[in-house]
PDB file of C-alpha atoms in Angstrom:
ATOM      1  CA  ALA P   1      -7.345  36.808 127.543  1.00 41.00           C
ATOM      2  CA  VAL P   2      -3.897  38.304 126.988  1.00 50.00           C
ATOM      3  CA  ALA P   3      -5.166  41.104 124.630  1.00 50.00           C
ATOM      4  CA  GLN P   4      -4.159  44.440 126.035  1.00 52.00           C
ATOM      5  CA  ARG P   5      -6.829  46.580 126.103  1.00 56.00           C
ATOM      6  CA  GLY P   6      -5.563  49.859 128.366  1.00 57.00           C
ATOM      7  CA  PRO P   7      -4.955  50.181 132.350  1.00 57.00           C
ATOM      8  CA  GLU P   8      -7.026  47.569 134.178  1.00 64.00           C
ATOM      9  CA  LEU P   9      -8.213  49.029 137.734  1.00 66.00           C
ATOM     10  CA  VAL P  10      -9.714  45.882 139.997  1.00 79.00           C
ATOM     11  CA  ALA P  11     -11.328  47.178 143.232  1.00 83.00           C
ATOM     12  CA  ARG P  12     -12.877  45.131 146.421  1.00 85.00           C
ATOM     13  CA  THR P  13     -14.653  46.518 149.456  1.00 89.00           C
ATOM     14  CA  GLN P  14     -15.126  44.675 152.280  1.00 89.00           C
ATOM     15  CA  ILE P  15     -16.718  46.085 155.325  1.00 90.00           C
ATOM     16  CA  LEU P  16     -15.179  44.453 158.738  1.00 86.00           C
ATOM     17  CA  GLY P  17     -17.673  45.886 161.591  1.00 87.00           C
ATOM     18  CA  HIS P  18     -16.939  49.429 161.838  1.00 90.00           C
ATOM     19  CA  VAL P  19     -13.777  49.251 159.429  1.00 91.00           C
ATOM     20  CA  ARG P  20     -14.011  49.265 155.637  1.00 92.00           C
ATOM     21  CA  GLU P  21     -10.772  47.496 153.710  1.00 91.00           C
ATOM     22  CA  ILE P  22     -10.961  48.746 149.938  1.00 91.00           C
ATOM     23  CA  VAL P  23      -8.323  46.458 148.169  1.00 90.00           C
ATOM     24  CA  GLN P  24      -7.311  48.089 144.582  1.00 89.00           C
ATOM     25  CA  SER P  25      -5.202  46.106 142.027  1.00 88.00           C
ATOM     26  CA  GLN P  26      -3.925  47.419 138.672  1.00 89.00           C
ATOM     27  CA  PRO P  27      -1.097  45.783 136.500  1.00 90.00           C
ATOM     28  CA  LEU P  28       2.305  47.122 136.466  1.00 91.00           C
ATOM     29  CA  SER P  29       3.649  49.376 133.631  1.00 91.00           C
ATOM     30  CA  TRP P  30       6.625  46.983 132.977  1.00 92.00           C
ATOM     31  CA  ALA P  31       8.210  43.754 133.686  1.00 92.00           C
ATOM     32  CA  PHE P  32      12.193  43.051 132.882  1.00 93.00           C
ATOM     33  CA  PHE P  33      12.972  39.543 132.618  1.00 92.00           C
ATOM     34  CA  CYS P  34      16.464  38.619 132.663  1.00 90.00           C
ATOM     35  CA  VAL P  35      17.159  35.247 131.379  1.00 89.00           C
ATOM     36  CA  ASP P  36      20.084  32.952 131.145  1.00 86.00           C
ATOM     37  CA  LEU P  37      18.957  29.709 128.787  1.00 85.00           C
ATOM     38  CA  SER P  38      21.449  27.209 130.525  1.00 82.00           C
ATOM     39  CA  ARG P  39      19.665  27.869 133.595  1.00 82.00           C
ATOM     40  CA  PHE P  40      15.571  27.756 132.793  1.00 81.00           C
ATOM     41  CA  SER P  41      14.337  25.580 130.260  1.00 79.00           C
ATOM     42  CA  LEU P  42      12.379  27.646 127.189  1.00 84.00           C
ATOM     43  CA  PRO P  43       8.981  26.155 128.711  1.00 81.00           C
ATOM     44  CA  ALA P  44       9.679  27.775 132.102  1.00 82.00           C
ATOM     45  CA  ILE P  45      10.812  31.033 130.426  1.00 87.00           C
ATOM     46  CA  PHE P  46       7.978  31.404 128.790  1.00 88.00           C
ATOM     47  CA  SER P  47       5.254  30.682 131.210  1.00 86.00           C
ATOM     48  CA  ALA P  48       6.868  33.272 133.387  1.00 88.00           C
ATOM     49  CA  MET P  49       6.159  35.815 130.653  1.00 90.00           C
ATOM     50  CA  THR P  50       2.793  34.431 129.973  1.00 88.00           C
ATOM     51  CA  LEU P  51       2.245  35.372 133.376  1.00 88.00           C
ATOM     52  CA  SER P  52       3.092  38.650 133.028  1.00 90.00           C
ATOM     53  CA  LEU P  53       0.978  39.055 129.700  1.00 89.00           C
ATOM     54  CA  VAL P  54      -2.112  37.752 131.647  1.00 87.00           C
ATOM     55  CA  ALA P  55      -1.699  40.034 134.123  1.00 87.00           C
ATOM     56  CA  LYS P  56      -1.891  43.131 131.479  1.00 88.00           C
ATOM     57  CA  VAL P  57       1.606  44.021 131.981  1.00 89.00           C
ATOM     58  CA  GLU P  58       1.758  46.759 129.274  1.00 86.00           C
ATOM     59  CA  THR P  59       5.644  46.473 128.740  1.00 87.00           C
ATOM     60  CA  ILE P  60       7.723  43.553 128.588  1.00 89.00           C
ATOM     61  CA  VAL P  61      11.825  43.676 127.989  1.00 89.00           C
ATOM     62  CA  VAL P  62      14.078  40.812 128.120  1.00 89.00           C
ATOM     63  CA  HIS P  63      17.952  40.473 128.391  1.00 90.00           C
ATOM     64  CA  VAL P  64      19.489  37.200 127.559  1.00 88.00           C
ATOM     65  CA  THR P  65      23.075  36.625 129.170  1.00 86.00           C
ATOM     66  CA  GLY P  66      24.880  33.703 126.753  1.00 84.00           C
ATOM     67  CA  GLN P  67      23.530  31.902 123.855  1.00 85.00           C
ATOM     68  CA  ILE P  68      20.442  33.183 122.333  1.00 86.00           C
ATOM     69  CA  SER P  69      18.784  30.237 120.213  1.00 88.00           C
ATOM     70  CA  ASP P  70      16.137  30.832 117.488  1.00 91.00           C
ATOM     71  CA  TYR P  71      13.302  28.949 119.404  1.00 90.00           C
ATOM     72  CA  PHE P  72      13.918  31.881 121.832  1.00 90.00           C
ATOM     73  CA  LEU P  73      13.617  34.613 119.309  1.00 89.00           C
ATOM     74  CA  PHE P  74      10.639  32.696 117.885  1.00 89.00           C
ATOM     75  CA  GLY P  75       8.810  32.284 120.948  1.00 88.00           C
ATOM     76  CA  CYS P  76       9.469  35.743 122.084  1.00 87.00           C
ATOM     77  CA  ASP P  77       7.965  37.395 118.704  1.00 88.00           C
ATOM     78  CA  LEU P  78       5.178  34.948 119.245  1.00 86.00           C
ATOM     79  CA  LEU P  79       4.569  36.779 122.885  1.00 84.00           C
ATOM     80  CA  SER P  80       5.087  40.705 121.400  1.00 81.00           C
ATOM     81  CA  VAL P  81       8.228  40.801 123.609  1.00 78.00           C
ATOM     82  CA  ASP P  82      10.423  43.497 123.053  1.00 70.00           C
ATOM     83  CA  GLN P  83      13.925  42.717 122.188  1.00 68.00           C
ATOM     84  CA  ILE P  84      16.483  45.447 122.882  1.00 68.00           C
ATOM     85  CA  PHE P  85      20.243  44.090 122.425  1.00 68.00           C
ATOM     86  CA  THR P  86      22.772  45.456 124.531  1.00 70.00           C
ATOM     87  CA  GLY P  87      25.553  44.154 127.175  1.00 74.00           C
ATOM     88  CA  SER P  88      24.703  46.218 130.167  1.00 82.00           C
ATOM     89  CA  PRO P  89      20.691  45.174 131.823  1.00 87.00           C
ATOM     90  CA  GLN P  90      20.904  48.062 134.415  1.00 87.00           C
ATOM     91  CA  ALA P  91      21.313  50.829 132.319  1.00 87.00           C
ATOM     92  CA  ILE P  92      17.806  49.572 130.388  1.00 87.00           C
ATOM     93  CA  LEU P  93      15.970  48.847 134.443  1.00 88.00           C
ATOM     94  CA  ASN P  94      17.611  52.569 135.243  1.00 88.00           C
ATOM     95  CA  VAL P  95      15.605  53.856 131.903  1.00 88.00           C
ATOM     96  CA  LEU P  96      12.505  51.715 133.124  1.00 88.00           C
ATOM     97  CA  SER P  97      12.497  52.523 136.665  1.00 87.00           C
ATOM     98  CA  GLN P  98      12.326  55.964 135.713  1.00 88.00           C
ATOM     99  CA  ASP P  99       8.432  56.842 135.877  1.00 75.00           C
ATOM    100  CA  GLN P 100       6.191  54.000 136.206  1.00 82.00           C
ATOM    101  CA  LYS P 101       6.017  50.850 138.260  1.00 90.00           C
ATOM    102  CA  GLY P 102       7.349  47.611 137.243  1.00 93.00           C
ATOM    103  CA  VAL P 103       9.173  44.190 138.411  1.00 94.00           C
ATOM    104  CA  VAL P 104      12.334  42.946 137.888  1.00 93.00           C
ATOM    105  CA  ILE P 105      12.267  38.453 137.106  1.00 92.00           C
ATOM    106  CA  ASP P 106      16.018  37.304 137.726  1.00 91.00           C
ATOM    107  CA  LEU P 107      16.087  34.206 135.774  1.00 88.00           C
ATOM    108  CA  ALA P 108      19.731  34.137 135.099  1.00 87.00           C
ATOM    109  CA  GLY P 109      21.249  35.077 138.804  1.00 85.00           C
ATOM    110  CA  LEU P 110      22.515  38.775 138.574  1.00 87.00           C
ATOM    111  CA  ASN P 111      21.289  40.290 141.176  1.00 84.00           C
ATOM    112  CA  LEU P 112      20.646  43.481 139.752  1.00 86.00           C
ATOM    113  CA  ASP P 113      19.700  46.364 141.894  1.00 84.00           C
ATOM    114  CA  PHE P 114      16.143  47.122 141.930  1.00 87.00           C
ATOM    115  CA  ALA P 115      13.399  46.325 144.133  1.00 85.00           C
ATOM    116  CA  PRO P 116      11.162  44.506 143.215  1.00 88.00           C
ATOM    117  CA  THR P 117      12.863  41.911 142.248  1.00 88.00           C
ATOM    118  CA  PHE P 118      12.003  38.047 142.106  1.00 88.00           C
ATOM    119  CA  CYS P 119      14.915  35.155 141.648  1.00 85.00           C
ATOM    120  CA  PRO P 120      13.512  31.991 141.081  1.00 79.00           C
ATOM    121  CA  ASP P 121      17.107  29.591 141.927  1.00 69.00           C
ATOM    122  CA  PRO P 122      17.117  25.622 140.217  1.00 62.00           C
ATOM    123  CA  LEU P 123      19.318  24.940 142.242  1.00 57.00           C
ATOM    124  CA  ASN P 124      16.691  25.145 145.358  1.00 57.00           C
ATOM    125  CA  TYR P 125      14.890  22.761 143.257  1.00 53.00           C
ATOM    126  CA  GLY P 126      15.341  18.999 143.892  1.00 47.00           C
ATOM    127  CA  VAL P 127      14.774  15.963 142.128  1.00 44.00           C
ATOM    128  CA  VAL P 128      13.211  12.861 143.609  1.00 47.00           C
ATOM    129  CA  MET P 129      12.381   9.582 142.571  1.00 51.00           C
ATOM    130  CA  ASP P 130       9.406   7.768 144.032  1.00 55.00           C
ATOM    131  CA  LEU P 131       9.643   4.015 144.340  1.00 59.00           C
ATOM    132  CA  PRO P 132       7.690   1.910 146.084  1.00 65.00           C
ATOM    133  CA  GLN P 133       9.985   0.070 148.745  1.00 75.00           C
ATOM    134  CA  SER P 134      10.154  -3.970 148.092  1.00 79.00           C
ATOM    135  CA  ALA P 135      12.991  -6.857 147.708  1.00 82.00           C
ATOM    136  CA  GLN P 136      12.546  -6.304 144.078  1.00 76.00           C
ATOM    137  CA  VAL P 137      13.380  -2.390 143.728  1.00 74.00           C
ATOM    138  CA  GLN P 138      16.340  -3.125 146.147  1.00 78.00           C
ATOM    139  CA  ALA P 139      17.456  -5.539 144.624  1.00 78.00           C
ATOM    140  CA  TYR P 140      17.583  -3.695 140.880  1.00 71.00           C
ATOM    141  CA  LEU P 141      18.949  -0.514 142.542  1.00 72.00           C
ATOM    142  CA  GLU P 142      21.775  -2.508 143.343  1.00 78.00           C
ATOM    143  CA  VAL P 143      22.606  -4.532 140.470  1.00 75.00           C
ATOM    144  CA  THR P 144      22.063  -1.369 138.344  1.00 70.00           C
ATOM    145  CA  ALA P 145      24.219   1.096 140.742  1.00 68.00           C
ATOM    146  CA  PRO P 146      27.359   1.593 138.644  1.00 66.00           C
ATOM    147  CA  VAL P 147      25.371   2.704 135.369  1.00 58.00           C
ATOM    148  CA  GLN P 148      22.368   4.157 136.514  1.00 52.00           C
ATOM    149  CA  VAL P 149      21.847   8.125 135.806  1.00 48.00           C
ATOM    150  CA  GLN P 150      19.075   9.597 138.489  1.00 47.00           C
ATOM    151  CA  GLY P 151      15.733   9.466 137.715  1.00 43.00           C
ATOM    152  CA  ARG P 152      13.905  12.302 137.141  1.00 40.00           C
ATOM    153  CA  PRO P 153      10.371  10.914 137.227  1.00 40.00           C
ATOM    154  CA  TYR P 154       9.379  14.111 139.723  1.00 44.00           C
ATOM    155  CA  ILE P 155      10.172  17.705 140.197  1.00 47.00           C
ATOM    156  CA  SER P 156      10.112  18.739 143.574  1.00 46.00           C
ATOM    157  CA  TYR P 157      10.261  22.681 144.265  1.00 45.00           C
ATOM    158  CA  GLY P 158      11.856  24.067 147.889  1.00 45.00           C
ATOM    159  CA  GLY P 159      15.389  22.344 148.355  1.00 45.00           C
ATOM    160  CA  GLN P 160      14.810  18.927 150.084  1.00 49.00           C
ATOM    161  CA  PRO P 161      12.461  16.165 148.397  1.00 49.00           C
ATOM    162  CA  GLU P 162      11.300  15.350 152.024  1.00 51.00           C
ATOM    163  CA  SER P 163       9.844  18.730 152.502  1.00 49.00           C
ATOM    164  CA  ALA P 164       9.143  20.240 149.331  1.00 47.00           C
ATOM    165  CA  PRO P 165       5.719  21.919 149.410  1.00 47.00           C
ATOM    166  CA  LEU P 166       4.916  20.610 145.397  1.00 51.00           C
ATOM    167  CA  VAL P 167       5.981  17.920 143.922  1.00 52.00           C
ATOM    168  CA  MET P 168       4.616  17.359 139.642  1.00 53.00           C
ATOM    169  CA  ALA P 169       4.061  14.098 138.161  1.00 52.00           C
ATOM    170  CA  GLN P 170       6.261  13.418 135.033  1.00 48.00           C
ATOM    171  CA  GLU P 171       3.228  14.089 132.862  1.00 48.00           C
ATOM    172  CA  PHE P 172       3.238  17.520 133.835  1.00 51.00           C
ATOM    173  CA  LEU P 173       7.117  18.233 133.561  1.00 47.00           C
ATOM    174  CA  GLY P 174       6.538  19.713 129.775  1.00 48.00           C
ATOM    175  CA  CYS P 175       4.270  22.472 131.862  1.00 55.00           C
ATOM    176  CA  TRP P 176       5.761  24.786 134.676  1.00 64.00           C
ATOM    177  CA  VAL P 177       4.980  25.682 138.135  1.00 63.00           C
ATOM    178  CA  TRP P 178       6.574  28.565 139.455  1.00 72.00           C
ATOM    179  CA  ASP P 179       7.001  28.480 143.457  1.00 70.00           C
ATOM    180  CA  ILE P 180       7.392  32.519 143.746  1.00 79.00           C
ATOM    181  CA  LEU P 181       5.737  34.130 140.436  1.00 83.00           C
ATOM    182  CA  SER P 182       2.006  34.273 140.268  1.00 83.00           C
ATOM    183  CA  LEU P 183      -0.320  36.633 138.818  1.00 84.00           C
ATOM    184  CA  HIS P 184      -0.166  39.200 141.915  1.00 86.00           C
ATOM    185  CA  THR P 185       3.933  39.364 141.079  1.00 89.00           C
ATOM    186  CA  PHE P 186       2.927  41.483 138.400  1.00 90.00           C
ATOM    187  CA  ARG P 187      -0.048  43.742 139.886  1.00 90.00           C
ATOM    188  CA  HIS P 188       0.695  46.570 142.112  1.00 88.00           C
ATOM    189  CA  ILE P 189      -1.807  45.874 145.329  1.00 88.00           C
ATOM    190  CA  ARG P 190      -2.831  48.645 147.460  1.00 89.00           C
ATOM    191  CA  THR P 191      -4.860  48.345 150.350  1.00 91.00           C
ATOM    192  CA  THR P 192      -6.740  51.344 152.373  1.00 92.00           C
ATOM    193  CA  TYR P 193      -8.881  51.239 155.552  1.00 91.00           C
ATOM    194  CA  SER P 194     -11.448  53.616 156.565  1.00 89.00           C
TER     195      SER P 194
END
């Protein structure tokens, strides 16, 4: 599914009355990931990279801010991601953006000067502990409050737990569901009407 086999163009035509809508979609030429391993977990980072591979992006380049772990390097090798060691991500981005279309996935909070840039922000992801209301639970919480660490059985995306559009159960926390990244993030979509 992730094998790179040249450019892939997908077209869909739909006739709406007297108007013909043609939607063409093709993979972007490159994806540039800025990564900070202290902001996102390895499963999160590699799930984002895997999305770009499934979308058939030709070139994936990663810039790491901060410490680099052996696990991260192994994962990059496993995914066949180009590893360029430099102190200036903007310089690499300038070279990549000269002739082909691409996207920046900023998982390090660098705020690079490029469009389109997607910046998932873990500080806006809330954590919810979902316990049923009962007298026993209330008594337990009062007794254990001084030593209790906030539980993390659920992760909510969207800021406030009560307004979160997505809640993941504990058994899915090893996976990662992105709120702003999808296969369409890594594809160039052009719509024409005639």
